[in-house]
mmCIF file of C-alpha atoms in Angstrom:
data_model
loop_
_atom_site.group_PDB
_atom_site.id
_atom_site.type_symbol
_atom_site.label_atom_id
_atom_site.label_comp_id
_atom_site.label_asym_id
_atom_site.label_seq_id
_atom_site.Cartn_x
_atom_site.Cartn_y
_atom_site.Cartn_z
ATOM 1 C CA UNK A 3 9.230 -7.281 -3.837
ATOM 2 C CA UNK A 4 6.917 -4.392 -3.520
ATOM 3 C CA UNK A 5 9.546 -1.702 -4.376
ATOM 4 C CA UNK A 6 10.310 -3.562 -7.680
ATOM 5 C CA UNK A 7 6.781 -4.686 -8.734
ATOM 6 C CA UNK A 8 5.119 -1.300 -8.127
ATOM 7 C CA UNK A 9 7.961 1.092 -7.928
ATOM 8 C CA UNK A 10 6.003 4.318 -8.495
ATOM 9 C CA UNK A 11 3.489 3.445 -5.738
ATOM 10 C CA UNK A 12 6.443 2.374 -3.470
ATOM 11 C CA UNK A 13 8.252 5.660 -3.915
ATOM 12 C CA UNK A 14 5.022 7.722 -3.302
ATOM 13 C CA UNK A 15 4.106 5.856 -0.131
ATOM 14 C CA UNK A 16 7.668 5.924 1.221
ATOM 15 C CA UNK A 17 8.194 9.577 0.519
ATOM 16 C CA UNK A 18 4.774 10.493 2.019
ATOM 17 C CA UNK A 19 5.508 8.444 5.221
ATOM 18 C CA UNK A 20 8.844 10.119 5.656
ATOM 19 C CA UNK A 21 7.319 13.529 5.174
ATOM 20 C CA UNK A 22 4.701 12.673 7.861
ATOM 21 C CA UNK A 23 7.269 11.579 10.294
ATOM 22 C CA UNK A 24 6.594 7.903 10.059
ATOM 23 C CA UNK A 25 10.143 6.792 9.182
ATOM 24 C CA UNK A 26 9.886 3.400 10.924
ATOM 25 C CA UNK A 27 6.950 2.435 8.655
ATOM 26 C CA UNK A 28 8.780 3.968 5.552
ATOM 27 C CA UNK A 29 11.865 1.840 6.239
ATOM 28 C CA UNK A 30 9.756 -1.341 6.481
ATOM 29 C CA UNK A 31 8.555 -0.853 2.920
ATOM 30 C CA UNK A 32 11.995 -1.760 1.582
ATOM 31 C CA UNK A 33 11.489 -5.315 2.524
ATOM 32 C CA UNK A 34 7.719 -5.797 1.940
ATOM 33 C CA UNK A 35 6.795 -8.514 -0.400
ATOM 34 C CA UNK A 36 3.329 -8.651 -1.982
ATOM 35 C CA UNK A 37 1.282 -11.709 -0.928
ATOM 36 C CA UNK A 38 -1.812 -10.743 -2.797
ATOM 37 C CA UNK A 39 -3.232 -7.814 -4.694
ATOM 38 C CA UNK A 40 -6.864 -7.531 -5.807
ATOM 39 C CA UNK A 41 -9.467 -4.956 -6.720
ATOM 40 C CA UNK A 42 -12.530 -4.567 -4.445
ATOM 41 C CA UNK A 43 -14.503 -2.188 -6.690
ATOM 42 C CA UNK A 44 -16.435 -3.126 -9.802
ATOM 43 C CA UNK A 45 -14.869 -0.265 -11.718
ATOM 44 C CA UNK A 46 -11.287 -1.285 -10.564
ATOM 45 C CA UNK A 47 -10.870 2.037 -8.803
ATOM 46 C CA UNK A 48 -9.914 0.418 -5.481
ATOM 47 C CA UNK A 49 -7.244 -2.159 -4.597
ATOM 48 C CA UNK A 50 -6.097 -4.086 -1.593
ATOM 49 C CA UNK A 51 -2.430 -5.207 -1.366
ATOM 50 C CA UNK A 52 -1.444 -7.593 1.316
ATOM 51 C CA UNK A 53 2.126 -8.136 2.229
ATOM 52 C CA UNK A 54 3.668 -11.286 3.449
ATOM 53 C CA UNK A 55 2.706 -11.701 6.974
ATOM 54 C CA UNK A 56 -0.773 -10.197 6.659
ATOM 55 C CA UNK A 57 -3.191 -11.531 9.083
ATOM 56 C CA UNK A 58 -6.702 -9.791 9.384
ATOM 57 C CA UNK A 59 -6.838 -10.745 12.990
ATOM 58 C CA UNK A 60 -3.717 -8.711 13.861
ATOM 59 C CA UNK A 61 -4.693 -5.361 12.266
ATOM 60 C CA UNK A 62 -4.129 -2.546 14.678
ATOM 61 C CA UNK A 63 -5.185 0.383 12.602
ATOM 62 C CA UNK A 64 -4.933 2.144 9.186
ATOM 63 C CA UNK A 65 -4.071 5.754 8.240
ATOM 64 C CA UNK A 66 -4.036 7.712 5.023
ATOM 65 C CA UNK A 67 -0.929 8.773 3.157
ATOM 66 C CA UNK A 68 0.071 9.717 -0.373
ATOM 67 C CA UNK A 69 -1.048 12.381 -2.843
ATOM 68 C CA UNK A 70 -4.495 13.996 -3.066
ATOM 69 C CA UNK A 71 -5.394 12.361 -6.400
ATOM 70 C CA UNK A 72 -6.464 9.190 -4.670
ATOM 71 C CA UNK A 73 -6.325 7.733 -1.125
ATOM 72 C CA UNK A 74 -3.765 5.339 0.071
ATOM 73 C CA UNK A 75 -4.418 3.653 3.449
ATOM 74 C CA UNK A 76 -1.459 2.008 5.203
ATOM 75 C CA UNK A 77 -2.483 -0.990 7.283
ATOM 76 C CA UNK A 78 -0.286 -2.081 10.149
ATOM 77 C CA UNK A 79 -0.406 -4.801 12.762
ATOM 78 C CA UNK A 80 -0.500 -4.923 16.542
ATOM 79 C CA UNK A 81 3.390 -5.167 16.364
ATOM 80 C CA UNK A 82 3.608 -1.913 14.311
ATOM 81 C CA UNK A 83 4.519 -3.863 11.185
ATOM 82 C CA UNK A 84 3.242 -2.588 7.753
ATOM 83 C CA UNK A 85 1.080 -5.418 6.449
ATOM 84 C CA UNK A 86 -0.880 -3.891 3.686
ATOM 85 C CA UNK A 87 -2.134 -1.031 1.609
ATOM 86 C CA UNK A 88 -5.558 0.041 0.233
ATOM 87 C CA UNK A 89 -5.608 2.328 -2.742
ATOM 88 C CA UNK A 90 -8.996 4.043 -3.155
ATOM 89 C CA UNK A 91 -10.248 6.341 -5.932
ATOM 90 C CA UNK A 92 -7.562 5.716 -8.377
ATOM 91 C CA UNK A 93 -9.838 5.486 -11.499
ATOM 92 C CA UNK A 94 -8.336 6.917 -14.694
ATOM 93 C CA UNK A 95 -4.850 7.189 -13.328
ATOM 94 C CA UNK A 96 -1.541 5.782 -14.289
ATOM 95 C CA UNK A 97 -1.470 3.952 -10.907
ATOM 96 C CA UNK A 98 -4.792 2.160 -11.785
ATOM 97 C CA UNK A 99 -3.220 0.838 -14.989
ATOM 98 C CA UNK A 100 -0.114 -0.384 -13.068
ATOM 99 C CA UNK A 101 -2.270 -2.112 -10.513
ATOM 100 C CA UNK A 102 -4.391 -3.830 -13.182
ATOM 101 C CA UNK A 103 -1.292 -5.246 -14.761
ATOM 102 C CA UNK A 104 0.413 -6.317 -11.415
ATOM 103 C CA UNK A 105 -2.727 -7.588 -9.680
ATOM 104 C CA UNK A 106 -4.221 -9.748 -12.393
#
């Protein structure tokens, strides 16, 4: 489960979504299970996390959330279901180290 495997990121995203009034997306995070996680930058500063049910043909949109140290993009489907995250610009952070351990 996402909330157990990457607890710090889970808490940050959930808190930010609630603060931004996106409570339905925040609630969905509790049951999200990581299907895949990979870096898409040569310096491992950006990661894509796909949750179970992710289908690139069903992406509705993405929007930013989280703190200003790096960018977290929430990806949701045409059915308003959270299906993934992208973490961008997390070089030299604690989160980068956690993602390297979890995604390899």
